[in-house]
Coordinates of C-alpha atoms and ligand atoms in Angstrom, one line a residue:
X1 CA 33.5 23.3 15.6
X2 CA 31.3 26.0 16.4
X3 CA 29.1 23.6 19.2
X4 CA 32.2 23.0 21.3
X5 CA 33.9 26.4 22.1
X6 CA 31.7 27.2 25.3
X7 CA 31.8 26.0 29.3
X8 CA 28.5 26.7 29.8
X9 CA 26.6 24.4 32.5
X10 CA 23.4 23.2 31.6
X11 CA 21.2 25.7 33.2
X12 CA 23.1 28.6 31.6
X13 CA 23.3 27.2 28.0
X14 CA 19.7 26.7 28.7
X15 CA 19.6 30.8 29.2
X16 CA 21.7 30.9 26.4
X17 CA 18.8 29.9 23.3
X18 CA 15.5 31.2 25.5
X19 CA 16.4 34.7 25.8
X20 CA 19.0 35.4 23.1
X21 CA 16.4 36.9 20.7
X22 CA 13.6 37.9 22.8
X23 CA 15.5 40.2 25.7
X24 CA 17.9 41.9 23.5
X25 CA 17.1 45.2 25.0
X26 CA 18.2 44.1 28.2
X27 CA 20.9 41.7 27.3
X28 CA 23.5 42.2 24.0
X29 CA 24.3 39.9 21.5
X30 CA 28.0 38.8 20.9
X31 CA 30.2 37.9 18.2
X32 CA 33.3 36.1 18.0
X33 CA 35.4 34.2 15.6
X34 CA 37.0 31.2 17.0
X35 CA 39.1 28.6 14.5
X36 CA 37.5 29.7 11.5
X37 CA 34.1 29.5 13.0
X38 CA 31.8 32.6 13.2
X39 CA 29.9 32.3 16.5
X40 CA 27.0 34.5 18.2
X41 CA 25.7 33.9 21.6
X42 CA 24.5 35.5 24.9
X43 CA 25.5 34.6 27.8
X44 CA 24.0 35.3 31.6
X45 CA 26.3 36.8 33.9
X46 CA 28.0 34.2 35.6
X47 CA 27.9 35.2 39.1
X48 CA 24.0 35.8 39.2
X49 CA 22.1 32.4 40.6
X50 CA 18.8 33.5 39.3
X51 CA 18.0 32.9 36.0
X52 CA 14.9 34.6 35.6
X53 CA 15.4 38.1 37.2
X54 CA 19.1 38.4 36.8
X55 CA 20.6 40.8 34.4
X56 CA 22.9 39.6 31.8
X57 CA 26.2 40.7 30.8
X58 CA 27.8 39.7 27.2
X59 CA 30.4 37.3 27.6
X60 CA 32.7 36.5 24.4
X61 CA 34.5 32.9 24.5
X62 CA 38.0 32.6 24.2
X63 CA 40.1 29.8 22.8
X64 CA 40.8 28.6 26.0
X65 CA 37.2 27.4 26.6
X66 CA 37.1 25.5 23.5
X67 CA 37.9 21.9 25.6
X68 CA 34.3 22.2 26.8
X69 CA 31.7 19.5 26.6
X70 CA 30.1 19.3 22.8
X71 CA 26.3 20.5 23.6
X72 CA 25.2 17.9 21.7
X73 CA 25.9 15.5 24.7
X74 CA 24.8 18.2 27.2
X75 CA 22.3 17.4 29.4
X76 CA 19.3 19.3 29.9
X77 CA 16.5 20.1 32.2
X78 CA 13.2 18.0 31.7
X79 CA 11.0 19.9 28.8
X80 CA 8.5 21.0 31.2
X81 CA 10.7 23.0 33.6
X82 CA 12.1 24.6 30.3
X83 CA 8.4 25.9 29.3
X84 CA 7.6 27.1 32.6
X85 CA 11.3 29.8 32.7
X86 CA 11.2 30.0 29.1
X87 CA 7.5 31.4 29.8
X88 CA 8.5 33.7 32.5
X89 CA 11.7 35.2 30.7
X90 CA 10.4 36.2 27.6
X91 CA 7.0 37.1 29.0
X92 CA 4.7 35.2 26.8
X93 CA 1.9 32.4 27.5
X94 CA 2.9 29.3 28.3
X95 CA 4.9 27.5 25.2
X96 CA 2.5 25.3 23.2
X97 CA 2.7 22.0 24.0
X98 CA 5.3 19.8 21.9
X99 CA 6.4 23.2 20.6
X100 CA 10.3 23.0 20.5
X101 CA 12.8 26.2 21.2
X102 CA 15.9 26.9 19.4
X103 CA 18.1 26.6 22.4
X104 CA 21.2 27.9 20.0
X105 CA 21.8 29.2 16.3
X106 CA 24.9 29.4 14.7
X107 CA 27.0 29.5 11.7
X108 CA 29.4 26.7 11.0
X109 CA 31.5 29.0 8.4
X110 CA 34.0 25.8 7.8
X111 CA 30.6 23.4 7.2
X112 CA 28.8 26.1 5.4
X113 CA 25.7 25.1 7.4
X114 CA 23.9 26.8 10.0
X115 CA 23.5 24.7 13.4
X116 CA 20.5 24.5 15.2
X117 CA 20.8 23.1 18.9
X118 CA 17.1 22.5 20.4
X119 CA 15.9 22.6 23.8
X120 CA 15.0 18.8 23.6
X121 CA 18.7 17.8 22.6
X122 CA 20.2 17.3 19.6
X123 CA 21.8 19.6 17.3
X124 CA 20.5 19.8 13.5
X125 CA 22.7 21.5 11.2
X126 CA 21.1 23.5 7.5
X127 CA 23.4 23.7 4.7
X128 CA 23.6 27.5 4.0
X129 CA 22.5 26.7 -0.5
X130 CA 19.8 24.7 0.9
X131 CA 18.3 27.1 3.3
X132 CA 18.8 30.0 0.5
X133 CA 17.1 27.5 -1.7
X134 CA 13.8 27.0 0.5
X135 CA 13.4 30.5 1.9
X136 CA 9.7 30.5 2.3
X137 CA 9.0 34.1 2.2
X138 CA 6.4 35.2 -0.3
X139 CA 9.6 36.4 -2.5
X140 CA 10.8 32.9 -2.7
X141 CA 7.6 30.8 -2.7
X142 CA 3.8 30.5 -3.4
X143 CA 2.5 29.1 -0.8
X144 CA -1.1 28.4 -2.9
X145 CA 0.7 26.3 -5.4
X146 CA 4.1 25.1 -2.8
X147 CA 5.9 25.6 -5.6
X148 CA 9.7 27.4 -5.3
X149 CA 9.9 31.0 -7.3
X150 CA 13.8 30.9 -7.0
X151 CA 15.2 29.6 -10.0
X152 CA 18.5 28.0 -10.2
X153 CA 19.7 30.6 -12.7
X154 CA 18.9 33.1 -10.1
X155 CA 20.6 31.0 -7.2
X156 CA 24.1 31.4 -5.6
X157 CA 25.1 28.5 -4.5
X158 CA 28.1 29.8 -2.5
X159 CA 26.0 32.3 -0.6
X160 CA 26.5 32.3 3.2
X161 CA 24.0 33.9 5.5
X162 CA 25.7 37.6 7.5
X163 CA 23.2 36.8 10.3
X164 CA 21.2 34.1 12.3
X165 CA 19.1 34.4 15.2
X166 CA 16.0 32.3 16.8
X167 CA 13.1 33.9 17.3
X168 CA 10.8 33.1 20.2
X169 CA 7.3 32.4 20.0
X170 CA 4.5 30.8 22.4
X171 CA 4.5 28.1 19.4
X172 CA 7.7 27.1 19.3
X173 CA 11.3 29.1 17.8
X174 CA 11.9 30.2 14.1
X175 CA 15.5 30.5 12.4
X176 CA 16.3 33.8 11.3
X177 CA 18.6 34.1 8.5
X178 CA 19.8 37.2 6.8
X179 CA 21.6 37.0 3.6
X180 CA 24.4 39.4 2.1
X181 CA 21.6 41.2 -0.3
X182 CA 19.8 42.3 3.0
X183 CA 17.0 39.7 1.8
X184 CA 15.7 38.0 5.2
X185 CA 14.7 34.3 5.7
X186 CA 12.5 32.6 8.4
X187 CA 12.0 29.4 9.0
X188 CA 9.7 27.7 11.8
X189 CA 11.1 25.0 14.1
X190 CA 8.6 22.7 12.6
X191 CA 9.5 23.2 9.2
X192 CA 12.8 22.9 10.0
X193 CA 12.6 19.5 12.2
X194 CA 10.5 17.8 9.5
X195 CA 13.4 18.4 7.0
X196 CA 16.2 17.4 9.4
X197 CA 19.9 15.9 7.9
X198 CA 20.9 14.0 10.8
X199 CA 21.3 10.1 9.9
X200 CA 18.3 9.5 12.5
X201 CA 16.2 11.7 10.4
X202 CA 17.4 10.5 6.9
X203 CA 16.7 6.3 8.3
X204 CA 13.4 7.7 9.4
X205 CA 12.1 9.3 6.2
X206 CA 13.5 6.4 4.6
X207 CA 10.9 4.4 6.0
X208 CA 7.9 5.9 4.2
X209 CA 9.5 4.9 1.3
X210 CA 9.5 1.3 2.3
X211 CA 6.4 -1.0 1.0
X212 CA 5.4 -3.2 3.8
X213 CA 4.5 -6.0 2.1
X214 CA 2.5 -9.0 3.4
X215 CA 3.3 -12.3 1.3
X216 CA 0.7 -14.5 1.2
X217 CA -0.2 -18.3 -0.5
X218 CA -3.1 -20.3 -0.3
X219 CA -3.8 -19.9 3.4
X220 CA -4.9 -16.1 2.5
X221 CA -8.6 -17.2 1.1
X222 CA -9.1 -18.4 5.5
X223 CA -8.0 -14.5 5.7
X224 CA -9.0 -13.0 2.9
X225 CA -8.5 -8.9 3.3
X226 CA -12.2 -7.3 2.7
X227 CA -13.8 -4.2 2.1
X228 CA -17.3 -3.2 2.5
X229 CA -18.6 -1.4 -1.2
X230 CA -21.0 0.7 0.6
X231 CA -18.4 1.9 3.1
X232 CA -15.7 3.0 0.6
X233 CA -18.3 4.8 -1.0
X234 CA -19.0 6.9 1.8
X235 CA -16.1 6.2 4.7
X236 CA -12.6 8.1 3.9
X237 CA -11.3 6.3 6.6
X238 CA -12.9 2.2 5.2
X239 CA -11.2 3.8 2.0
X240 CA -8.1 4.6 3.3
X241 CA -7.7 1.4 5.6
X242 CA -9.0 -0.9 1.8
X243 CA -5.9 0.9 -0.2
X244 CA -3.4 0.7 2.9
X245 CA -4.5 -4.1 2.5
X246 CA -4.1 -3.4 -1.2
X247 CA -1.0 -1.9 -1.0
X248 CA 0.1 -4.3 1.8
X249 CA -1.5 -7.9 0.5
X250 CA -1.6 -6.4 -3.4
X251 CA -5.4 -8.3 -3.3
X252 CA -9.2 -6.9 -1.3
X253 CA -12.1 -8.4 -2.4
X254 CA -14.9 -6.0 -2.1
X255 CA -18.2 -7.2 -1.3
X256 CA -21.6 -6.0 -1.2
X257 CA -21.7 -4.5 -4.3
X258 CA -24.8 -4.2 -7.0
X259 CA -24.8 -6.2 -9.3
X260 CA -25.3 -4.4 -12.6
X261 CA -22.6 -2.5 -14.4
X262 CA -20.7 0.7 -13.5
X263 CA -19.8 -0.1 -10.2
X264 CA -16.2 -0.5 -11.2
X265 CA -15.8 2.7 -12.0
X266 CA -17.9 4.3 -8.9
X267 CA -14.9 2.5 -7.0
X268 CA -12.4 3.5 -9.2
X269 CA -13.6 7.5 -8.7
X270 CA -13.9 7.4 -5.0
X271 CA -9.9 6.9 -5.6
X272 CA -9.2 9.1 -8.6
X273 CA -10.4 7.6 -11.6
X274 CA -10.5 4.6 -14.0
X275 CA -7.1 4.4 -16.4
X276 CA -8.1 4.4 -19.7
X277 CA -6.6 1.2 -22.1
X278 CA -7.1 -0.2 -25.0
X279 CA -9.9 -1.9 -24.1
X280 CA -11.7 1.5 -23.3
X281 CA -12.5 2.9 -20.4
X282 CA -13.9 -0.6 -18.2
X283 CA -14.4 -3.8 -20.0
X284 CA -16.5 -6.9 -19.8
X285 CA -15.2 -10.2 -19.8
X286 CA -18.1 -12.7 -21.1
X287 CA -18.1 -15.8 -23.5
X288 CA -18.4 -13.4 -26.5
X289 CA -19.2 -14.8 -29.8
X290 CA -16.5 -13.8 -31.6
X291 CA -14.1 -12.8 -29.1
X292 CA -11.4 -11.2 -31.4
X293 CA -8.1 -9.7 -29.7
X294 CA -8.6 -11.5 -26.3
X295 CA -8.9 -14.9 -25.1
X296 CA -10.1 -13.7 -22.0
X297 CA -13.3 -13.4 -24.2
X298 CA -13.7 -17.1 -24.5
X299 CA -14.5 -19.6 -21.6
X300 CA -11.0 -21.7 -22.2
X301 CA -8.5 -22.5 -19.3
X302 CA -6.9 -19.0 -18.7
X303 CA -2.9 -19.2 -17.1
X304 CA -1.8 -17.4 -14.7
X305 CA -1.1 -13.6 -15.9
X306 CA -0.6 -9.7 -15.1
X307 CA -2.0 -7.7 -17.6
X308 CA -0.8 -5.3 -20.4
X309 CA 2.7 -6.2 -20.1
X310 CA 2.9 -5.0 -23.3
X311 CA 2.5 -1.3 -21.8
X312 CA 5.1 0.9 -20.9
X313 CA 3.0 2.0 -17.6
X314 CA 1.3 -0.5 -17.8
X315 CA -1.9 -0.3 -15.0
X316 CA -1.2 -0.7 -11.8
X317 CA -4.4 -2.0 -10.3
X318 CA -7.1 -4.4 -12.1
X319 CA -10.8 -4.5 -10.4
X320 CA -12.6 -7.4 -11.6
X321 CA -16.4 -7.0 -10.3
X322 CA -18.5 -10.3 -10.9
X323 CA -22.1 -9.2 -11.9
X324 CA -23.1 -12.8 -12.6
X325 CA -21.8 -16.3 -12.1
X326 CA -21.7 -19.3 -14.0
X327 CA -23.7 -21.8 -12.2
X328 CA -21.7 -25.2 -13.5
X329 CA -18.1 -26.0 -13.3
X330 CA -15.3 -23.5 -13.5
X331 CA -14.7 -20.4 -14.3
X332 CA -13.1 -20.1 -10.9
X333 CA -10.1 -17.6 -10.3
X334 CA -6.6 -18.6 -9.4
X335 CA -4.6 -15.9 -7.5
X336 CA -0.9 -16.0 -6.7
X337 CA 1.5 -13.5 -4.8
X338 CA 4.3 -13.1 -7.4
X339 CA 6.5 -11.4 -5.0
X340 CA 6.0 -14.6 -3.1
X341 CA 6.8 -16.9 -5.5
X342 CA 9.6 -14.8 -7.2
X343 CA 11.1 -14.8 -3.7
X344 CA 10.7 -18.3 -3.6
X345 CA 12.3 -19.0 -6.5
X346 CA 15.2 -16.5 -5.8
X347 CA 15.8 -18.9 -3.1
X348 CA 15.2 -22.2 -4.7
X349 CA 17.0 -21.7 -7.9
X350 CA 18.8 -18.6 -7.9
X351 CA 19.9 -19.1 -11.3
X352 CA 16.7 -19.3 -12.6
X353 CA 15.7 -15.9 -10.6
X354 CA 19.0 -14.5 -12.4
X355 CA 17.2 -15.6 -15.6
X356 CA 14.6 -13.7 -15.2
X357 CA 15.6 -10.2 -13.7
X358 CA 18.2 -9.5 -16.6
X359 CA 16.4 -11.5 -20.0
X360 CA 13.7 -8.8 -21.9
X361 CA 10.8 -10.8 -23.1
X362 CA 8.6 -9.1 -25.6
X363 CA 4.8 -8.5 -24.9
X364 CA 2.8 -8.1 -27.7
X365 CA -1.1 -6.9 -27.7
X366 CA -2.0 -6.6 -31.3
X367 CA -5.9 -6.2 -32.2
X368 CA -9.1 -4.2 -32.4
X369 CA -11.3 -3.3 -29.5
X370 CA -12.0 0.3 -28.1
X371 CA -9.8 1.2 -31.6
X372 CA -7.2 -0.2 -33.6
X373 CA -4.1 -0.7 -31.1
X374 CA -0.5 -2.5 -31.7
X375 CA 1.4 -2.2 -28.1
X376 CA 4.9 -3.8 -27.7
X377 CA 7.0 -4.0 -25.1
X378 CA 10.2 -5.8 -23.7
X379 CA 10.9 -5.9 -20.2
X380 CA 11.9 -8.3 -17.7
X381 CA 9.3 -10.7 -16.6
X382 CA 10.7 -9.9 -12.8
X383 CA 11.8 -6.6 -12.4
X384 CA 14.0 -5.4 -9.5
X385 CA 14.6 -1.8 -8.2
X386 CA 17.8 -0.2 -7.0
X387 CA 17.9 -1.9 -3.9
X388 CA 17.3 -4.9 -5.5
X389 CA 14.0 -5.6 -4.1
X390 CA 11.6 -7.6 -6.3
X391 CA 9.8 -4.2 -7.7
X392 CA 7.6 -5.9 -10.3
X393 CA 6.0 -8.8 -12.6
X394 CA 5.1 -9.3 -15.8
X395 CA 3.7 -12.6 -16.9
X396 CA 1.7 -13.7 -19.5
X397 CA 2.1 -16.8 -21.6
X398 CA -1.0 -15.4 -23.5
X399 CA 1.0 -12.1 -24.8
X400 CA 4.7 -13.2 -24.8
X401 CA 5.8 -13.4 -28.4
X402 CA 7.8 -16.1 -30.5
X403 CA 10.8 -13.4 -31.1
X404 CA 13.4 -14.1 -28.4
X405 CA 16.1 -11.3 -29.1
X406 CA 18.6 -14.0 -27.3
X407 CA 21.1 -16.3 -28.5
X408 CA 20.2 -19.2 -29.5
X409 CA 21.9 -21.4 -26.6
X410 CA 20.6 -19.4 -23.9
X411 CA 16.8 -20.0 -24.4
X412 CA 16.9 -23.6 -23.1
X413 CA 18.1 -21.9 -19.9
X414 CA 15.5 -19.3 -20.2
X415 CA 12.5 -21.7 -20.7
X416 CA 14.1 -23.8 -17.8
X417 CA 13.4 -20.5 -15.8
X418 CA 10.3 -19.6 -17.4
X419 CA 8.9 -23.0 -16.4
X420 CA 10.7 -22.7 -12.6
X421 CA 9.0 -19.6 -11.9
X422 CA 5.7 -20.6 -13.1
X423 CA 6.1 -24.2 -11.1
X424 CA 6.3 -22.6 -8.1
X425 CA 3.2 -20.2 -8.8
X426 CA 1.4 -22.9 -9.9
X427 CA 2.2 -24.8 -6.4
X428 CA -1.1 -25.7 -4.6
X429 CA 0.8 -23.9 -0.9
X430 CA 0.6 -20.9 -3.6
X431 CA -2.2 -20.4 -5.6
X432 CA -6.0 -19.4 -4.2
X433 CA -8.9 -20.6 -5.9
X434 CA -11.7 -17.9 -5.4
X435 CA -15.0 -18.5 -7.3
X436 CA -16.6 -15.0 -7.0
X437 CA -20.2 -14.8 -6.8
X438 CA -22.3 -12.0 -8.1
X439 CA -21.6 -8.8 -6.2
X440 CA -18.2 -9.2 -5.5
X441 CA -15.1 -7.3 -6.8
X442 CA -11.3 -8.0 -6.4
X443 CA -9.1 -5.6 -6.3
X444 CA -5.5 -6.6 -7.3
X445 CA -2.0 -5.5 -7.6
X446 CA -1.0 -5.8 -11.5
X447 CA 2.4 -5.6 -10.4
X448 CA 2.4 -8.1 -8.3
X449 CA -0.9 -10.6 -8.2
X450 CA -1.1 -12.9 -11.2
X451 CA -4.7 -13.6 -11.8
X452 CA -5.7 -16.6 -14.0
X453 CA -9.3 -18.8 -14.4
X454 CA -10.3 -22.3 -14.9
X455 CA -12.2 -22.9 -17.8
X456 CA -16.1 -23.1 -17.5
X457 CA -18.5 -24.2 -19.6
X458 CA -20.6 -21.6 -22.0
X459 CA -24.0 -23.6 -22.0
X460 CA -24.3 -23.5 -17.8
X461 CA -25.5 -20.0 -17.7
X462 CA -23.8 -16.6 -18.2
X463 CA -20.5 -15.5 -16.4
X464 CA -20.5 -11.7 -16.7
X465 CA -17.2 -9.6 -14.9
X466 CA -16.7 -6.2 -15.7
X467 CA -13.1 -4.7 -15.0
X468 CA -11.5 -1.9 -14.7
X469 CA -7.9 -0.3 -14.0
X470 CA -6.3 1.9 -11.5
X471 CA -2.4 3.3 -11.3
X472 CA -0.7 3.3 -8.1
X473 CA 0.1 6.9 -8.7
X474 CA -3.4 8.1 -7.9
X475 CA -3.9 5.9 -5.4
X476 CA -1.1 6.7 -3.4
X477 CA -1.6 10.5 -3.8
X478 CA -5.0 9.4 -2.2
X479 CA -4.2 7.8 0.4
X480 CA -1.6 10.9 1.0
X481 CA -5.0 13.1 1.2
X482 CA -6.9 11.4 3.1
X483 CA -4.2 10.7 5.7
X484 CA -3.5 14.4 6.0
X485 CA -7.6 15.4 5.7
X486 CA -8.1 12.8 9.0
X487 CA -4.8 13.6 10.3
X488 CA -3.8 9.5 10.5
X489 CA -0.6 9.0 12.3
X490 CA 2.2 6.8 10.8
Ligands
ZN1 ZN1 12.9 34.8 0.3

């Protein structure tokens, strides 16, 4: 273990990384093999006792030093007092602050990785085909399009650096790596730390993979998350915080906002754009004479749904934007959090939750509208991902067909779920009643947010929505943006 082989106090492992690569002239770099390991270090000379005017001599470790302390449990002076001698001994302007120095690079031959051991603490070690892989010289990659010009076909994946050192800078250390074809790699500390193996580093990234989700009943119309239309027309930072709810709650209503058409798709291009469907671009939801493929064109009882399960991708965000209200009974819409009540139900009836994560149901959208369209799909009605965290839902009395590809003396048990699952949505703990008025929008997870409507009567004035859809895609590539354009933390 190439970490280990050195008896180094603190103070002269702390000469050891600051002036290996930037007073060569003065001081000379060694070599030696030890237990397989190839290992390159400078050393100051041990008798001097000052570190910043002394003159070095090379020192090459031994076998009998390998009992020494690893330097990963070192301990090291406070990161201030390093800036100040780092600044005096290699004669440059003060470090930059949070800058980090390279305190020791080496190759770990028996590893095949290159170990990085930082002036902060901690070691970081760079498999060698990885670092080959990610050179980011001009050679290797574009930098205007980040994309890698080393193709596998071209790449040795046994290749093992001839050379590392750390090069010193006021704004922190690069790796230097030198590969057997005499092509040359650098790498800043930055770059490097961001893309770190340790398990600390690997549990951290895991965590912007990780949905915070809010579950929410009932109780959320007292808290209702809101947006201001005006502000996420004109605020990246109102837009950013109203898709950071959305993706958190999966429901924003949006207030404020004209009521005439074409406002759902002013919203929908301050994110990216509106996902184009079947039913065109946006559509309109009104009591339509003849109302055709869609029974949300009528103004009967609609039960609680996510829609276009029938769609592979199907959208991943609805915008409903209510440009006039009924002003008699109903047309009211219910709102449930189906991760909520699919947890729920994982816990009261775990059979029933069983039910439903493994049984396909078919969708089916069959009609005419913005053209002539026949979508089918079978999928679970809750889907999990590889974790086994509830991922998705897809429910829709209105679209699931008669054709149950199951045996026959399994779909009692399936209905029994069905009707489980939509029990506990259908709880009044559960399910929010919002009647929108005109000039307001909601803004729902598809995934996640079954939306449904109480039926209102057609003679007690007109009830005009227009909607719209979104995909999570763009809207997280957004948010990724606008994050980096404001430089929002966490
Ligand atoms: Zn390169």
């Amino acid at each position: 273990m190439a970490l280990s082989v050195h008896l180094l106090r603190p103070w002269q492992k702390l000469l050891v990384g600051s002036t290996a690569s930037v007073m060569t002239s003065k001081w000379s770099r060694c070599s030696s093999v030890l237990s397989g390991n190839r290992v390159r270090m400078v050393e100051k000379s041990p008798n001097s006792t000052d570190p910043e005017t002394s003159q070095g001599v090379c020192t090459i470790h031994g076998k009998q030093q390998q009992q020494a302390t690893p330097i990963s449990r070192a301990v090291f002076p406070p990161q201030a007092v390093f800036k100040r001698r780092f600044s005096a001994l290699c004669g440059s302007s003060e470090v930059q602050e949070g800058a980090l120095i390279m305190e020791k690079v080496c190759l770990n031959e028996a590893a095949r990785m290159v170990e990085v051991e930082w002036s902060g603490g901690g070691v970081s070690r760079f498999p060698y085909v990885w670092l080959r892989d990610n050179c980011q010289c001009p050679q290797c990659f574009n930098p205007d399009s980040r994309s890698r010009l080393v193709l596998m076909s071209d790449l040795d994946v046994n290749v093992s650096p001839v050379d590392v050192t750390e090069v010193s800078q006021a704004k922190g250390s690069s790796l230097s790596v030198e590969w057997p074809d005499g092509h040359k790699s650098r790498y800043d500390w930055h770059w490097l730390k961001e893309r770190c193996f340790s398990t600390q580093a690997l549990s951290e990234r895991q965590k912007d993979w990780q949905r915070k989700t809010q579950l929410w009943g009932a109780e959320l119309a007292h808290n209702m998350p809101k947006a201001d239309f005006p502000a996420l027309l004109t605020d990246d930072r109102a837009l950013y915080d109203f898709l950071v709810r959305l993706d958190s709650v999966g429901l924003v209503l949006v207030q404020n906002v004209p009521c005439d058409v074409g406002q759902v798709e002013k919203l929908a291009n301050r994110v990216a754009f509106l996902k184009h469907t079947c039913s065109g671009k946006e559509f309109v939801v009104m009591n339509k004479t003849k109302p055709g493929s869609d029974v949300a064109y009528t103004s009967v009882k609609l039960g609680l749904h996510t829609d276009l399960n029938s769609y592979t991708y199907k959208p991943g965000v609805q915008m409903l934007h209510c440009i006039e209200q009924t002003t008699g009974e109903g047309g009211d819409n219910s709102l449930v959090d189906g991760f909520n009540a699919a947890s729920q139900l994982k816990e009261e009836n775990p059979d029933a939750f069983r039910i439903l994560t493994t049984v396909k149901v078919n969708f089916r959208h069959v009609g005419m509208d913005y053209h002539k369209y026949f979508h089918l799909k079978r999928r679970n009605v809750i889907s999990l991902n590889d974790q086994e965290d509830i991922q998705s839902i897809s429910y829709s009395d209105q679209s699931r067909t008669s054709i149950l590809d199951l045996p026959a003396d399994l779909v009692q048990p399936f209905y029994d779920a069905l009707k489980a699952f939509n029990t506990i949505m259908c709880l009044p703990r559960n399910c929010l009643s919002l009647k929108m008025a005109a000039g307001e929008l909601i803004v729902f997870d598809n995934n996640r947010t079954l939306h449904g409507r109480s039926a209102y009567s057609p003679d007690s004035g007109t009830r005009h929505l227009q909607g719209g859809y979104m995909d999570w895609d763009e809207i997280y590539s957004r948010m990724r943006a606008i994050k980096a354009d404001l430089g929002i933390e966490a």
